[in-house]
Tab-separated table of C-alpha atoms in Angstrom:
chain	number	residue	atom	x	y	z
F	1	UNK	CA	24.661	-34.561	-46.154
F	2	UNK	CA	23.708	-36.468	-48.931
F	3	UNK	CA	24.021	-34.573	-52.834
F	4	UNK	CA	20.301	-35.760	-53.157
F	5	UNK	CA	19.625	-33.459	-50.274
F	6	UNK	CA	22.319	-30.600	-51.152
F	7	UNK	CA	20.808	-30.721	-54.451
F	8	UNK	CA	16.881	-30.555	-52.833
F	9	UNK	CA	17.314	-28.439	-50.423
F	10	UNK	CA	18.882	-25.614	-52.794
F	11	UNK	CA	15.776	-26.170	-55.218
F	12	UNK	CA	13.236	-25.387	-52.504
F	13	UNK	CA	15.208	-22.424	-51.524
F	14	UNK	CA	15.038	-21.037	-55.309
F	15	UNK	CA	12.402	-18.280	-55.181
F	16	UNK	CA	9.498	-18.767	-57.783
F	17	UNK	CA	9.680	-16.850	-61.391
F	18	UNK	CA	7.996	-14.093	-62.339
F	19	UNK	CA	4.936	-16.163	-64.165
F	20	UNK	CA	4.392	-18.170	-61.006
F	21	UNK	CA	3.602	-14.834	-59.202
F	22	UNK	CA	1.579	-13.349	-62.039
F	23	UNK	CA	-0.346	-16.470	-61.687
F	24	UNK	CA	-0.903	-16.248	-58.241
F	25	UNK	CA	-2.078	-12.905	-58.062
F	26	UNK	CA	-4.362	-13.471	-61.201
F	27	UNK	CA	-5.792	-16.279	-58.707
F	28	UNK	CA	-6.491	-14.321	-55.844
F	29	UNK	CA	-7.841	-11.507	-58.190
F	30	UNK	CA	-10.132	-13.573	-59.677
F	31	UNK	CA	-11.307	-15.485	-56.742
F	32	UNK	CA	-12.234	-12.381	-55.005
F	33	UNK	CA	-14.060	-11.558	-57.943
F	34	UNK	CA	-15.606	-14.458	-58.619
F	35	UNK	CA	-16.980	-14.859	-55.201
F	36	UNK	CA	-18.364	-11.434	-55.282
F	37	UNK	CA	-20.168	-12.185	-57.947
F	38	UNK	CA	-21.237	-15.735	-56.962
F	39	UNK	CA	-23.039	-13.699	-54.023
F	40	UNK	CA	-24.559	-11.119	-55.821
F	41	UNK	CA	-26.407	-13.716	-57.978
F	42	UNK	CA	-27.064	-16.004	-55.192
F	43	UNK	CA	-27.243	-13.672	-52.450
F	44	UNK	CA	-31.260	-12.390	-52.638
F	45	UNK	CA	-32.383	-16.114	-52.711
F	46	UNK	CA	-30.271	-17.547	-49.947
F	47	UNK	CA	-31.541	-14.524	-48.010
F	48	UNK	CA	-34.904	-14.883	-49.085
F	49	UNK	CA	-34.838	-19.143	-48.106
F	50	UNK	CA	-33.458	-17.747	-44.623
F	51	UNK	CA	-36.463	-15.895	-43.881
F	52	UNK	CA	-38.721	-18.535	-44.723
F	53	UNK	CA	-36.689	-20.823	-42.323
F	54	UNK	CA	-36.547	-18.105	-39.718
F	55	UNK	CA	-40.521	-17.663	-40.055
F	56	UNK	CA	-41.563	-21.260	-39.946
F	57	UNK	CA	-39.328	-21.814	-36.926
F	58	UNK	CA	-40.617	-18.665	-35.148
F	59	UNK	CA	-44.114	-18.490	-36.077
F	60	UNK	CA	-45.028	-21.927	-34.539
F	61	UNK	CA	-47.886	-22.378	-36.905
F	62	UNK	CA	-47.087	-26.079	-37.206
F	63	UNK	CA	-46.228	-28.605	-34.195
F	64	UNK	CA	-44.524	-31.506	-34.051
F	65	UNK	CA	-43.477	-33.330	-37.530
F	66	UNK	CA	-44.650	-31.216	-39.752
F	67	UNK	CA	-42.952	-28.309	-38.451
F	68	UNK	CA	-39.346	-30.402	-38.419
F	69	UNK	CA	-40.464	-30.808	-41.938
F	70	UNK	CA	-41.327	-27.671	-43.522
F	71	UNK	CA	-37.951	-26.094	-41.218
F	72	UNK	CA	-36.246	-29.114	-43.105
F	73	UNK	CA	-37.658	-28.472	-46.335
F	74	UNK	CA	-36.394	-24.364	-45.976
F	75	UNK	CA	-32.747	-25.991	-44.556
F	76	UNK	CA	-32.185	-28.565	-47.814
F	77	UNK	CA	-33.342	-25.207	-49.892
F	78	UNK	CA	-30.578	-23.260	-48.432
F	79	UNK	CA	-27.874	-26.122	-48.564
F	80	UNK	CA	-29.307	-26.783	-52.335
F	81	UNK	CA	-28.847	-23.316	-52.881
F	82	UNK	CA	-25.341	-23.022	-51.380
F	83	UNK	CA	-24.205	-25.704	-53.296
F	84	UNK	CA	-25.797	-23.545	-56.557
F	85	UNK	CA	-23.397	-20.771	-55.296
F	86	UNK	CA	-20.291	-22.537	-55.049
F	87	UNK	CA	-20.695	-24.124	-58.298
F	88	UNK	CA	-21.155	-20.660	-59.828
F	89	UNK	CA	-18.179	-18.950	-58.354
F	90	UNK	CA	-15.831	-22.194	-59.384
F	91	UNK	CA	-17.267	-21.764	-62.741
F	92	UNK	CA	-16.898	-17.920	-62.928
F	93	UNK	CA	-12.837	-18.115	-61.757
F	94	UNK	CA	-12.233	-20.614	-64.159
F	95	UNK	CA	-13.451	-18.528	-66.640
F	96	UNK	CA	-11.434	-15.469	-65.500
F	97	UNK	CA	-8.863	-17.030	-65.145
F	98	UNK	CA	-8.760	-18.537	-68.944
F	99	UNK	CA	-9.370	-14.858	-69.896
F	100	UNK	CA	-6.451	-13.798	-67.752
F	101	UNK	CA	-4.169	-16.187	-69.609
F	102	UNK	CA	-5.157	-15.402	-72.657
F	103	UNK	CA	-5.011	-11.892	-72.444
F	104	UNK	CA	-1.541	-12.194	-70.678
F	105	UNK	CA	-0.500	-13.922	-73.911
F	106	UNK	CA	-1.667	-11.582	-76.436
F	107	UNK	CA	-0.167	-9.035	-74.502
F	108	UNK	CA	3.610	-11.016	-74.330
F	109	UNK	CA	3.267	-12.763	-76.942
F	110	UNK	CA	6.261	-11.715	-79.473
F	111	UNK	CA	4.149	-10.484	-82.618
F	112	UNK	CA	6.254	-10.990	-85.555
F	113	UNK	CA	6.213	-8.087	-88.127
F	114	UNK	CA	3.787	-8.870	-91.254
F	115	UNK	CA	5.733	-9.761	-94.409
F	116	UNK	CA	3.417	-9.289	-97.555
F	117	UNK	CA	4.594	-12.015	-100.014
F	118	UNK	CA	6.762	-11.366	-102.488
F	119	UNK	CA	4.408	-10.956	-105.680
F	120	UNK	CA	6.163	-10.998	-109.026
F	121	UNK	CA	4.718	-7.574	-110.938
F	122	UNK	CA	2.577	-9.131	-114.007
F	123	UNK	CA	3.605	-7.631	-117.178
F	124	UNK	CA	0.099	-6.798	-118.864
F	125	UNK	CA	0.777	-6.975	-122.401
F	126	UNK	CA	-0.697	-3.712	-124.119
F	127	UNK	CA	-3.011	-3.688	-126.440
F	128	UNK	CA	-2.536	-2.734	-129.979
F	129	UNK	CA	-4.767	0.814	-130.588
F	130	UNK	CA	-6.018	-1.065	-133.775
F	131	UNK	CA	-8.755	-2.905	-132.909
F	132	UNK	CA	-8.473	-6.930	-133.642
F	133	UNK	CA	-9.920	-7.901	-137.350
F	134	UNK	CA	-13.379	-9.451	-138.127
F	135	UNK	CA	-13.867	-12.909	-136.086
F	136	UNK	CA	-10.972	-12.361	-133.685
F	137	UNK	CA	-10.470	-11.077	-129.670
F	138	UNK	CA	-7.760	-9.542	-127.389
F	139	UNK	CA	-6.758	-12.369	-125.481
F	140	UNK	CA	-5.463	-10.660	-122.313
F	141	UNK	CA	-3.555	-13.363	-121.383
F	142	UNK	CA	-1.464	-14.073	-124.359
F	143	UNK	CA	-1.167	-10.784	-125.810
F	144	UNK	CA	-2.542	-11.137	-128.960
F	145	UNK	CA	-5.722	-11.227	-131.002
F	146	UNK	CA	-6.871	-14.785	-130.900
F	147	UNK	CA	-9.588	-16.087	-133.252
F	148	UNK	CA	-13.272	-17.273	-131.235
């Protein structure tokens, strides 16, 4: 045996980590739901386009062509609206499965404790109980009666 082969076969007999599972049960989670839902939106009109086929085909209304057509007509409905379906449950397990992620990170993501920043304490310089003479202010800032 080969150590390309040693070395391959001992990787394919490692058993998958703990995220790879996580992921695939997230999968199977949310293509369950995701179909479910597909067919609950889809469901009444596929049924509904069924019917119609069903009808035209049993009630012999029409003969020849345009009966092939109209049963054709309720048959591209269906496949147009199976195709709707599929579309919609792709899009709704890609979109659980982003929110799986991300909640899956918020939840194990390390959260580092908050650190306020270090703010120096700002001496306010008191002011005098006299109040500043004619034609000058308290400048805050420096301290001191300033002139305007």
């Amino acid at each position: 045996m080969t150590l390309l082969g040693l070395f391959a076969g001992s990787a394919a007999a490692q058993p998958h980590d703990a995220t790879w599972a996580q992921r695939k049960i997230d999968e199977a989670q949310c293509r369950t739901w995701a179909l479910d839902q597909a067919r609950a939106e889809y469901g009444p009109q596929l049924r509904q386009a069924a019917r119609q086929q069903e009808s035209m085909i049993s009630a012999g209304r029409y003969s020849g062509s345009a009966a092939q057509a109209g049963v054709g007509l309720a048959g591209a409905n269906i496949a147009l609206l199976q195709l709707a379906q599929q579309g919609r449950e792709k899009e709704l397990f890609e979109a659980c499965m982003i929110q799986q992620t991300s909640q899956r990170e918020r939840i194990t993501a390390p959260v580092a404790p908050r650190q306020t920043p270090q703010v120096p304490e700002r001496t306010t310089p008191v002011r005098p109980k006299e109040p500043c003479a004619w034609g000058l202010y308290w400048n805050s800032t420096s301290g001191q009666c300033e002139k305007f």
